Amino acid sequence: MMDFSLMIHGGAGAIRDPQRYEASLRAIVESGANLLAAGSSALDAVVHCVALLEDDPLFNAGRGSVLNADGEVLCDASVMDGRTLKAGAVAAIRGVKNPARLAYEVMEHSGHVLLVGEGAERFARARRLAFEGEDYFKTQERVAQLAKAKRKREIALDHSGAGDGKYGTVGAVARDRNGDLAAATSTGGVVNQLSGRVGDSPIIGAGTFADNASCAVSCTGVGEDFIRVSLARTASFFVEFRAMQAEEAAREAIRYLVAKVNGQGGLIVVDRQGRCGQAHSTPGMLTAQFAGGVARVDAT
Ligand code: GLY
């Protein structure tokens, strides 16, 4: 039986206080690794890790998401199964505690790939997913961040101008002991975004992609840039058709993002051999990986 690999991210940018995130990233990657060690699928492991990142108010997803121009939290998420190429995603949803779990339900039980807004929330109720009130999602830090963005009249790209210089979004990629790959991504979007704006995170091929023939990918950064160049799919193309390994494909994908649209952000990749890679065009990125039996956190 093969070994397993897992990588998670908590956003990219100019991370002012990286040590603030280290303990969470380590605990979450170890928790996911324990599942994979016990024989869980890559799919279950990535949804588990992203749900834990959503529960942690430090990260821009689920609880602690950034606020839009109306002062609301609207979340996006997606998941993809590399074994079947099935995918599920949700966008602009309110009140669902774990958007990544709803994306999984969409994939498994709706017959669709992407559900948005009220329809997605109705589906979440039908699937008996947990809901939380507004106060659960809105932290004081995010309220202050929105006020600052409004004073400066800017749509801050996640945490950039109005915050700590970090582009939010969380994600996970994994290869399980059967050699199956999966990816999941979740976000609250960007600070002070127009209500109804959707970034790359719920767009399969832009923010998330997984295919057993190549790799699993989760992205973070300025969503508009990632959508315009289909970045997650582009990274997988480099693995499948140009025989690159995870690290090289990640670096090449970022070169492509910058060359084509001067894009800001990063991505994590696990390839079908279980090699992990990451790259970013921002000064830093929060990642943690568990490969070859060892957990490593990289918060720069
Ligand atoms: N990358 C997250 C977003 O742009 O919404």
Coordinates of N, CA, C and O in Angstrom, one line a residue, residues 25-206:
L25 N -2.1 25.6 12.0 CA -1.8 24.9 10.8 C -1.3 23.5 11.1 O -1.6 22.5 10.5
R26 N -0.4 23.5 12.2 CA 0.2 22.2 12.6 C -0.9 21.2 13.1 O -0.9 20.1 12.7
A27 N -1.8 21.7 14.0 CA -2.8 20.9 14.5 C -3.7 20.3 13.4 O -4.1 19.2 13.4
I28 N -4.0 21.2 12.5 CA -5.0 20.8 11.4 C -4.4 19.8 10.5 O -5.0 18.8 10.1
V29 N -3.1 20.0 10.1 CA -2.5 19.1 9.1 C -2.3 17.7 9.9 O -2.4 16.6 9.2
E30 N -2.0 17.8 11.1 CA -1.8 16.5 11.9 C -3.1 15.7 12.0 O -3.2 14.5 11.9
S31 N -4.2 16.5 12.2 CA -5.5 15.9 12.3 C -5.9 15.2 11.0 O -6.4 14.1 11.0
G32 N -5.6 15.9 9.9 CA -5.9 15.3 8.6 C -5.0 14.1 8.3 O -5.5 13.1 7.8
A33 N -3.8 14.2 8.7 CA -2.8 13.1 8.5 C -3.3 11.8 9.3 O -3.1 10.7 8.9
N34 N -3.8 12.1 10.5 CA -4.3 10.9 11.3 C -5.4 10.2 10.6 O -5.5 9.0 10.6
L35 N -6.3 11.0 10.0 CA -7.4 10.3 9.2 C -6.8 9.5 8.1 O -7.2 8.3 7.9
L36 N -5.9 10.1 7.3 CA -5.3 9.4 6.2 C -4.5 8.1 6.6 O -4.6 7.1 6.0
A37 N -3.8 8.2 7.8 CA -3.1 7.1 8.3 C -4.0 6.0 8.7 O -3.7 4.8 8.6
A38 N -5.2 6.3 9.1 CA -6.2 5.3 9.5 C -7.0 4.8 8.3 O -7.9 4.0 8.4
G39 N -6.6 5.2 7.1 CA -7.2 4.7 5.9 C -8.3 5.5 5.2 O -9.0 5.1 4.3
S40 N -8.5 6.7 5.7 CA -9.6 7.6 5.1 C -9.2 8.0 3.7 O -8.0 8.0 3.3
S41 N -10.2 8.4 2.9 CA -10.0 8.8 1.6 C -9.4 10.2 1.5 O -9.6 11.0 2.5
A42 N -8.7 10.5 0.4 CA -8.2 11.9 0.3 C -9.4 12.9 0.3 O -9.2 14.0 0.9
L43 N -10.5 12.5 -0.3 CA -11.7 13.4 -0.3 C -12.1 13.7 1.1 O -12.3 14.9 1.5
D44 N -12.3 12.7 2.0 CA -12.7 12.9 3.4 C -11.7 13.8 4.1 O -12.0 14.7 4.9
A45 N -10.4 13.5 3.8 CA -9.3 14.3 4.6 C -9.3 15.7 4.2 O -9.2 16.6 5.0
V46 N -9.5 16.1 2.9 CA -9.4 17.5 2.5 C -10.7 18.2 3.0 O -10.6 19.4 3.5
V47 N -11.8 17.6 3.0 CA -13.0 18.2 3.5 C -12.9 18.5 5.0 O -13.2 19.5 5.6
H48 N -12.3 17.5 5.7 CA -12.1 17.6 7.2 C -11.2 18.7 7.5 O -11.5 19.6 8.3
C49 N -10.0 18.8 6.8 CA -9.1 19.9 7.0 C -9.6 21.3 6.7 O -9.5 22.2 7.5
V50 N -10.4 21.4 5.6 CA -10.9 22.7 5.3 C -12.0 23.1 6.3 O -12.1 24.3 6.7
A51 N -12.8 22.1 6.7 CA -13.8 22.4 7.7 C -13.1 22.9 9.0 O -13.6 23.9 9.7
L52 N -12.0 22.4 9.4 CA -11.3 22.8 10.6 C -10.8 24.3 10.4 O -10.8 25.1 11.3
L53 N -10.2 24.5 9.2 CA -9.8 25.9 8.9 C -10.9 26.9 8.9 O -10.8 28.0 9.3
E54 N -12.1 26.4 8.4 CA -13.3 27.3 8.5 C -13.7 27.6 9.9 O -14.2 28.7 10.2
D55 N -13.6 26.6 10.8 CA -14.0 26.8 12.2 C -13.0 27.7 13.0 O -13.4 28.3 14.0
D56 N -11.8 27.9 12.4 CA -10.8 28.7 13.1 C -10.9 30.2 12.7 O -10.7 30.5 11.5
P57 N -11.3 31.1 13.6 CA -11.5 32.5 13.2 C -10.2 33.2 12.7 O -10.3 34.3 12.2
L58 N -9.1 32.6 12.8 CA -7.9 33.2 12.3 C -7.9 33.3 10.8 O -7.2 34.1 10.2
F59 N -8.6 32.4 10.1 CA -8.5 32.3 8.7 C -9.8 32.8 8.0 O -10.9 32.7 8.5
N60 N -9.6 33.3 6.8 CA -10.7 33.9 6.0 C -11.5 32.8 5.3 O -11.4 32.6 4.1
A61 N -12.4 32.1 6.1 CA -13.3 31.1 5.5 C -14.2 30.7 6.7 O -13.7 30.7 7.8
G62 N -15.5 30.5 6.4 CA -16.4 30.1 7.5 C -16.3 31.2 8.6 O -16.5 32.4 8.3
R63 N -16.2 30.8 9.9 CA -16.1 31.7 11.0 C -14.8 32.6 10.8 O -13.7 32.1 10.6
G64 N -15.0 33.9 10.9 CA -13.8 34.8 10.7 C -13.6 35.2 9.3 O -12.6 35.8 9.0
S65 N -14.6 34.9 8.4 CA -14.5 35.4 7.1 C -14.5 36.9 7.0 O -15.1 37.6 7.9
V66 N -13.9 37.5 5.9 CA -14.0 38.9 5.7 C -15.4 39.4 5.4 O -16.2 38.6 5.0
L67 N -15.7 40.7 5.6 CA -17.0 41.2 5.4 C -17.1 41.9 4.0 O -16.1 42.5 3.6
N68 N -18.3 41.8 3.4 CA -18.4 42.5 2.1 C -18.9 43.9 2.3 O -19.0 44.4 3.5
A69 N -19.2 44.7 1.3 CA -19.5 46.1 1.4 C -20.7 46.3 2.2 O -20.9 47.4 2.8
D70 N -21.6 45.3 2.3 CA -22.8 45.5 3.1 C -22.6 45.0 4.5 O -23.6 44.9 5.3
G71 N -21.4 44.7 4.9 CA -21.1 44.2 6.2 C -21.5 42.8 6.5 O -21.7 42.4 7.6
E72 N -21.7 42.0 5.4 CA -22.1 40.6 5.6 C -21.0 39.6 5.3 O -20.1 40.0 4.5
V73 N -21.2 38.4 5.8 CA -20.3 37.3 5.4 C -21.0 36.5 4.4 O -22.1 35.9 4.7
L74 N -20.5 36.4 3.2 CA -21.0 35.4 2.2 C -19.8 34.5 1.8 O -18.7 35.0 1.5
C75 N -20.0 33.2 1.8 CA -18.9 32.3 1.7 C -19.0 31.5 0.3 O -20.1 31.3 -0.2
D76 N -17.9 31.1 -0.1 CA -17.7 30.2 -1.3 C -16.8 29.0 -1.0 O -15.9 29.2 -0.2
A77 N -17.1 27.9 -1.6 CA -16.2 26.7 -1.4 C -16.4 25.7 -2.5 O -17.4 25.8 -3.2
S78 N -15.4 24.9 -2.6 CA -15.5 23.8 -3.6 C -14.7 22.6 -3.2 O -13.8 22.7 -2.4
V79 N -15.0 21.5 -3.8 CA -14.3 20.2 -3.6 C -14.3 19.4 -4.9 O -15.2 19.5 -5.7
M80 N -13.2 18.7 -5.1 CA -13.1 17.8 -6.3 C -12.4 16.5 -6.0 O -11.4 16.5 -5.3
D81 N -13.0 15.5 -6.6 CA -12.5 14.1 -6.3 C -11.7 13.7 -7.6 O -12.3 13.5 -8.7
G82 N -10.4 13.5 -7.4 CA -9.6 13.1 -8.5 C -9.8 11.8 -9.1 O -9.4 11.5 -10.2
R83 N -10.5 10.9 -8.3 CA -10.7 9.5 -8.8 C -11.8 9.5 -9.9 O -11.7 8.8 -10.9
T84 N -12.8 10.3 -9.6 CA -14.0 10.3 -10.5 C -14.2 11.5 -11.3 O -15.1 11.6 -12.2
L85 N -13.4 12.6 -11.0 CA -13.6 13.9 -11.6 C -15.0 14.5 -11.2 O -15.4 15.5 -11.8
K86 N -15.6 14.0 -10.1 CA -16.8 14.7 -9.6 C -16.4 15.9 -8.9 O -15.3 15.9 -8.2
A87 N -17.2 16.9 -8.9 CA -16.9 18.2 -8.2 C -18.2 18.8 -7.6 O -19.3 18.6 -8.2
G88 N -18.1 19.5 -6.5 CA -19.2 20.2 -6.0 C -18.7 21.6 -5.5 O -17.6 21.8 -5.0
A89 N -19.6 22.6 -5.6 CA -19.2 24.0 -5.2 C -20.4 24.8 -4.8 O -21.6 24.5 -5.2
V90 N -20.2 25.8 -3.9 CA -21.2 26.7 -3.5 C -20.7 28.1 -3.5 O -19.5 28.3 -3.3
A91 N -21.5 29.1 -3.8 CA -21.1 30.5 -3.8 C -22.1 31.4 -3.2 O -23.3 31.1 -3.3
A92 N -21.6 32.5 -2.6 CA -22.5 33.5 -2.0 C -23.5 33.0 -1.1 O -24.7 33.3 -1.1
I93 N -23.1 32.1 -0.1 CA -24.0 31.5 0.8 C -23.8 32.1 2.2 O -22.7 32.5 2.6
R94 N -25.0 32.2 2.9 CA -25.0 32.8 4.3 C -25.3 31.7 5.3 O -26.2 30.9 5.0
G95 N -24.7 31.7 6.4 CA -25.1 31.0 7.6 C -24.7 29.5 7.7 O -24.9 28.9 8.7
V96 N -24.2 29.0 6.6 CA -23.8 27.5 6.6 C -22.5 27.4 7.4 O -21.5 28.1 7.0
K97 N -22.4 26.7 8.5 CA -21.2 26.7 9.3 C -20.0 26.2 8.5 O -19.0 26.8 8.7
N98 N -20.2 25.2 7.7 CA -19.0 24.7 7.0 C -19.3 24.6 5.5 O -19.8 23.6 5.0
P99 N -19.0 25.7 4.7 CA -19.3 25.7 3.3 C -18.6 24.5 2.6 O -19.2 24.0 1.6
A100 N -17.4 24.0 3.0 CA -16.8 22.9 2.3 C -17.6 21.6 2.4 O -17.7 20.8 1.5
R101 N -18.3 21.5 3.6 CA -19.2 20.3 3.7 C -20.4 20.4 2.8 O -20.9 19.4 2.3
L102 N -20.9 21.6 2.6 CA -22.0 21.8 1.7 C -21.5 21.5 0.2 O -22.3 20.9 -0.5
A103 N -20.3 22.0 -0.1 CA -19.8 21.7 -1.5 C -19.7 20.1 -1.7 O -20.1 19.6 -2.7
Y104 N -19.3 19.4 -0.6 CA -19.3 18.0 -0.7 C -20.7 17.4 -0.9 O -20.9 16.5 -1.8
E105 N -21.7 17.9 -0.2 CA -23.0 17.4 -0.4 C -23.6 17.7 -1.8 O -24.3 16.9 -2.4
V106 N -23.2 18.9 -2.3 CA -23.6 19.2 -3.7 C -23.0 18.2 -4.7 O -23.7 17.7 -5.5
M107 N -21.8 17.9 -4.5 CA -21.1 16.9 -5.3 C -21.8 15.5 -5.3 O -22.1 14.9 -6.3
E108 N -22.1 15.1 -4.1 CA -22.6 13.7 -3.9 C -24.1 13.6 -4.1 O -24.6 12.5 -4.4
H109 N -24.9 14.6 -3.8 CA -26.3 14.4 -3.7 C -27.2 15.4 -4.5 O -28.4 15.3 -4.4
S110 N -26.6 16.3 -5.3 CA -27.5 17.3 -6.0 C -27.6 17.0 -7.5 O -28.5 17.5 -8.1
G111 N -26.6 16.2 -8.0 CA -26.6 16.1 -9.5 C -26.1 17.3 -10.2 O -26.1 17.3 -11.4
H112 N -25.7 18.3 -9.4 CA -25.1 19.5 -10.0 C -23.7 19.7 -9.6 O -23.2 19.0 -8.7
V113 N -23.0 20.7 -10.1 CA -21.7 21.0 -9.7 C -21.7 22.3 -8.8 O -21.0 22.3 -7.8
L114 N -22.5 23.3 -9.1 CA -22.4 24.6 -8.4 C -23.8 25.1 -8.1 O -24.7 25.2 -8.9
L115 N -24.0 25.3 -6.8 CA -25.2 25.9 -6.3 C -24.9 27.3 -5.6 O -23.9 27.3 -4.9
V116 N -25.7 28.3 -5.8 CA -25.4 29.6 -5.2 C -26.6 30.1 -4.4 O -27.8 29.7 -4.5
G117 N -26.3 31.0 -3.5 CA -27.2 31.8 -2.7 C -28.3 31.0 -2.0 O -28.0 29.9 -1.4
E118 N -29.5 31.5 -2.1 CA -30.6 30.9 -1.3 C -30.9 29.5 -1.7 O -31.3 28.6 -0.8
G119 N -30.7 29.1 -3.0 CA -31.0 27.7 -3.4 C -30.0 26.8 -2.7 O -30.3 25.7 -2.2
A120 N -28.7 27.3 -2.6 CA -27.7 26.4 -1.9 C -28.0 26.3 -0.4 O -27.8 25.2 0.1
E121 N -28.5 27.4 0.2 CA -28.9 27.4 1.6 C -30.0 26.4 1.8 O -30.1 25.6 2.8
R122 N -31.0 26.4 0.9 CA -32.2 25.5 1.0 C -31.7 24.1 0.9 O -32.1 23.2 1.7
F123 N -30.7 23.8 0.0 CA -30.2 22.5 -0.1 C -29.4 22.1 1.1 O -29.5 20.9 1.6
A124 N -28.7 23.0 1.7 CA -28.0 22.7 3.0 C -29.0 22.3 4.1 O -28.7 21.3 4.8
R125 N -30.1 23.0 4.2 CA -31.1 22.6 5.2 C -31.7 21.2 4.9 O -31.8 20.4 5.8
A126 N -31.9 20.9 3.6 CA -32.4 19.6 3.2 C -31.4 18.5 3.6 O -31.8 17.4 3.9
R127 N -30.2 18.8 3.5 CA -29.1 17.8 3.8 C -28.8 17.9 5.3 O -27.8 17.2 5.7
R128 N -29.5 18.7 6.1 CA -29.3 18.8 7.5 C -27.9 19.2 8.0 O -27.4 18.7 8.9
L129 N -27.4 20.2 7.2 CA -26.1 20.7 7.6 C -26.3 21.8 8.7 O -27.3 22.4 8.8
A130 N -25.2 22.0 9.5 CA -25.3 22.9 10.6 C -25.3 24.4 10.1 O -24.6 24.7 9.2
F131 N -26.2 25.2 10.7 CA -26.2 26.7 10.4 C -25.8 27.4 11.7 O -25.9 26.9 12.8
E132 N -25.3 28.6 11.5 CA -24.9 29.5 12.6 C -25.5 30.9 12.4 O -25.7 31.2 11.2
G133 N -25.7 31.7 13.4 CA -26.1 33.1 13.3 C -25.0 34.0 12.8 O -23.8 33.6 12.8
E134 N -25.4 35.2 12.5 CA -24.5 36.2 12.0 C -23.3 36.4 12.9 O -22.1 36.6 12.5
D135 N -23.6 36.5 14.3 CA -22.5 36.8 15.2 C -21.4 35.7 15.3 O -20.3 36.0 15.6
Y136 N -21.8 34.5 14.9 CA -20.8 33.4 14.9 C -19.7 33.7 13.8 O -18.5 33.5 14.1
F137 N -20.1 34.2 12.7 CA -19.2 34.4 11.6 C -18.4 35.7 11.7 O -17.2 35.8 11.3
K138 N -19.1 36.8 12.2 CA -18.5 38.1 12.2 C -17.6 38.4 13.4 O -18.1 38.5 14.5
T139 N -16.3 38.4 13.2 CA -15.4 38.7 14.4 C -15.2 40.2 14.4 O -15.3 40.9 13.4
Q140 N -14.8 40.7 15.6 CA -14.5 42.1 15.8 C -13.4 42.6 14.9 O -13.4 43.7 14.4
E141 N -12.4 41.7 14.7 CA -11.3 42.0 13.8 C -11.8 42.3 12.4 O -11.3 43.3 11.8
R142 N -12.7 41.5 11.9 CA -13.2 41.7 10.6 C -14.1 43.0 10.5 O -14.1 43.7 9.4
V143 N -14.8 43.3 11.6 CA -15.7 44.5 11.5 C -14.7 45.7 11.4 O -15.0 46.7 10.6
A144 N -13.6 45.7 12.2 CA -12.7 46.9 12.2 C -12.0 46.9 10.8 O -11.8 48.0 10.3
Q145 N -11.7 45.8 10.2 CA -11.0 45.7 8.9 C -11.9 46.3 7.8 O -11.4 47.1 7.0
L146 N -13.2 46.0 7.9 CA -14.1 46.6 6.9 C -14.2 48.1 7.1 O -14.2 48.9 6.1
A147 N -14.3 48.6 8.3 CA -14.4 50.0 8.6 C -13.2 50.7 8.0 O -13.3 51.8 7.4
K148 N -12.0 50.1 8.2 CA -10.8 50.7 7.6 C -10.8 50.7 6.1 O -10.4 51.7 5.5
A149 N -11.3 49.6 5.5 CA -11.4 49.6 4.0 C -12.3 50.7 3.5 O -12.0 51.3 2.5
K150 N -13.4 50.9 4.2 CA -14.4 51.9 3.8 C -13.8 53.3 3.9 O -14.0 54.1 3.0
R151 N -13.1 53.5 5.0 CA -12.4 54.8 5.2 C -11.5 55.1 4.1 O -11.4 56.2 3.6
K152 N -10.7 54.1 3.7 CA -9.7 54.3 2.6 C -10.4 54.1 1.2 O -9.7 54.2 0.2
R153 N -11.7 53.9 1.2 CA -12.4 53.7 -0.1 C -11.8 52.6 -1.0 O -11.5 52.9 -2.2
E154 N -11.4 51.5 -0.4 CA -10.8 50.5 -1.2 C -11.5 49.1 -1.1 O -12.1 48.8 0.0
I155 N -11.5 48.3 -2.1 CA -11.9 47.0 -2.0 C -10.6 46.2 -1.8 O -9.8 45.9 -2.7
A156 N -10.4 45.9 -0.5 CA -9.1 45.3 -0.1 C -9.1 43.9 -0.5 O -10.0 43.1 -0.3
L157 N -8.0 43.5 -1.1 CA -7.9 42.1 -1.6 C -7.6 41.2 -0.4 O -6.5 41.2 0.1
D158 N -8.6 40.6 0.0 CA -8.6 39.8 1.3 C -8.1 40.7 2.4 O -8.7 41.7 2.7
H159 N -6.9 40.4 2.9 CA -6.4 41.2 4.0 C -5.5 42.3 3.6 O -4.8 42.9 4.5
S160 N -5.3 42.6 2.3 CA -4.2 43.4 1.9 C -4.2 44.8 2.5 O -3.9 45.0 3.7
G161 N -4.6 45.8 1.8 CA -4.5 47.2 2.2 C -5.2 47.4 3.6 O -4.6 48.2 4.4
A162 N -6.3 46.8 3.9 CA -7.0 47.1 5.1 C -6.6 46.2 6.3 O -7.1 46.3 7.3
G163 N -5.7 45.3 6.0 CA -5.4 44.4 7.1 C -4.0 44.0 7.2 O -3.1 44.9 7.3
D164 N -3.6 42.8 7.3 CA -2.3 42.4 7.6 C -1.5 42.0 6.4 O -0.4 41.4 6.5
G165 N -2.0 42.3 5.2 CA -1.3 42.0 4.0 C -1.4 40.6 3.5 O -0.7 40.1 2.7
K166 N -2.4 39.8 4.1 CA -2.5 38.4 3.7 C -3.8 38.2 2.9 O -4.8 38.7 3.2
Y167 N -3.6 37.6 1.8 CA -4.8 37.2 1.0 C -5.4 35.9 1.6 O -4.7 34.9 1.6
G168 N -6.6 36.0 2.0 CA -7.2 34.9 2.7 C -7.5 33.7 1.8 O -6.9 33.6 0.7
T169 N -8.4 32.9 2.2 CA -8.8 31.6 1.5 C -8.0 30.5 2.2 O -6.8 30.7 2.5
V170 N -8.6 29.4 2.3 CA -8.0 28.2 2.9 C -8.2 27.0 1.9 O -9.1 27.1 1.1
G171 N -7.3 26.0 2.0 CA -7.5 24.9 1.1 C -6.7 23.7 1.6 O -5.8 23.8 2.5
A172 N -7.0 22.6 0.9 CA -6.2 21.3 1.2 C -6.2 20.5 0.0 O -7.1 20.5 -0.8
V173 N -5.0 19.8 -0.2 CA -4.9 18.8 -1.2 C -4.3 17.5 -0.6 O -3.5 17.6 0.3
A174 N -4.7 16.3 -1.1 CA -4.2 15.1 -0.5 C -4.1 14.0 -1.5 O -4.9 14.0 -2.6
R175 N -3.2 13.0 -1.2 CA -3.2 11.7 -1.9 C -3.3 10.7 -0.8 O -2.6 10.7 0.2
D176 N -4.3 9.8 -1.0 CA -4.5 8.8 0.1 C -3.7 7.5 -0.2 O -3.0 7.4 -1.2
R177 N -3.9 6.5 0.6 CA -3.1 5.3 0.5 C -3.5 4.4 -0.7 O -2.7 3.6 -1.1
N178 N -4.6 4.7 -1.3 CA -5.0 4.0 -2.6 C -4.4 4.8 -3.8 O -4.6 4.3 -4.9
G179 N -3.8 5.9 -3.5 CA -3.3 6.7 -4.7 C -4.3 7.7 -5.2 O -4.1 8.3 -6.3
D180 N -5.5 7.8 -4.6 CA -6.5 8.8 -5.0 C -6.2 10.2 -4.6 O -5.7 10.4 -3.4
L181 N -6.5 11.1 -5.4 CA -6.3 12.6 -5.1 C -7.6 13.3 -4.9 O -8.6 13.0 -5.4
A182 N -7.5 14.4 -4.1 CA -8.6 15.3 -3.9 C -8.2 16.7 -3.5 O -7.1 16.8 -2.9
A183 N -9.0 17.7 -3.7 CA -8.7 19.1 -3.4 C -10.0 19.7 -2.9 O -11.1 19.4 -3.3
A184 N -9.8 20.7 -1.9 CA -10.9 21.5 -1.4 C -10.4 22.9 -1.1 O -9.3 23.1 -0.7
T185 N -11.3 23.9 -1.3 CA -10.9 25.3 -1.1 C -12.1 26.0 -0.5 O -13.3 25.7 -0.9
S186 N -11.9 27.0 0.4 CA -13.0 27.8 1.0 C -12.6 29.2 1.3 O -11.4 29.4 1.6
T187 N -13.5 30.1 1.1 CA -13.2 31.5 1.4 C -14.4 32.4 1.7 O -15.5 32.0 1.4
G188 N -14.1 33.5 2.4 CA -15.1 34.6 2.5 C -14.9 35.7 1.5 O -15.6 36.7 1.5
G189 N -14.0 35.5 0.6 CA -13.8 36.4 -0.5 C -12.8 37.6 -0.2 O -11.8 37.3 0.6
V190 N -13.1 38.8 -0.6 CA -12.2 39.9 -0.4 C -12.9 41.0 0.4 O -14.2 41.1 0.3
V191 N -12.2 41.7 1.2 CA -12.8 42.7 2.1 C -13.5 43.8 1.3 O -12.9 44.3 0.3
N192 N -14.7 44.1 1.7 CA -15.5 45.2 1.0 C -15.9 44.9 -0.4 O -16.1 45.8 -1.2
Q193 N -15.9 43.6 -0.7 CA -16.3 43.2 -2.1 C -17.8 43.6 -2.3 O -18.6 43.6 -1.3
L194 N -18.2 43.8 -3.5 CA -19.6 44.0 -3.8 C -20.4 42.7 -3.4 O -19.9 41.6 -3.6
S195 N -21.6 42.9 -2.8 CA -22.4 41.8 -2.5 C -22.7 41.0 -3.8 O -23.1 41.7 -4.8
G196 N -22.5 39.8 -3.8 CA -22.7 39.0 -5.1 C -21.4 38.7 -5.8 O -21.4 37.9 -6.7
R197 N -20.3 39.4 -5.5 CA -19.0 39.1 -6.1 C -18.6 37.7 -5.7 O -18.7 37.2 -4.6
V198 N -18.1 36.9 -6.7 CA -17.6 35.5 -6.5 C -16.2 35.5 -7.1 O -16.0 35.9 -8.2
G199 N -15.3 34.9 -6.3 CA -13.9 34.8 -6.8 C -13.6 33.4 -7.4 O -14.6 32.7 -7.9
D200 N -12.4 32.9 -7.3 CA -12.0 31.7 -7.9 C -12.3 30.5 -7.1 O -12.4 29.3 -7.6
S201 N -12.5 30.6 -5.8 CA -12.5 29.4 -4.9 C -13.6 28.4 -5.2 O -13.3 27.2 -5.1
P202 N -14.8 28.8 -5.7 CA -15.8 27.8 -6.0 C -15.8 27.5 -7.5 O -16.7 26.8 -8.0
I203 N -14.8 28.0 -8.2 CA -14.8 27.7 -9.7 C -13.8 26.6 -9.9 O -12.6 26.8 -9.8
I204 N -14.4 25.5 -10.4 CA -13.5 24.3 -10.7 C -12.6 24.6 -11.9 O -13.1 25.1 -12.9
G205 N -11.3 24.4 -11.7 CA -10.4 24.7 -12.7 C -9.7 26.0 -12.5 O -8.6 26.2 -13.0
A206 N -10.3 26.9 -11.7 CA -9.6 28.2 -11.3 C -9.0 28.1 -10.0 O -7.8 28.2 -9.8

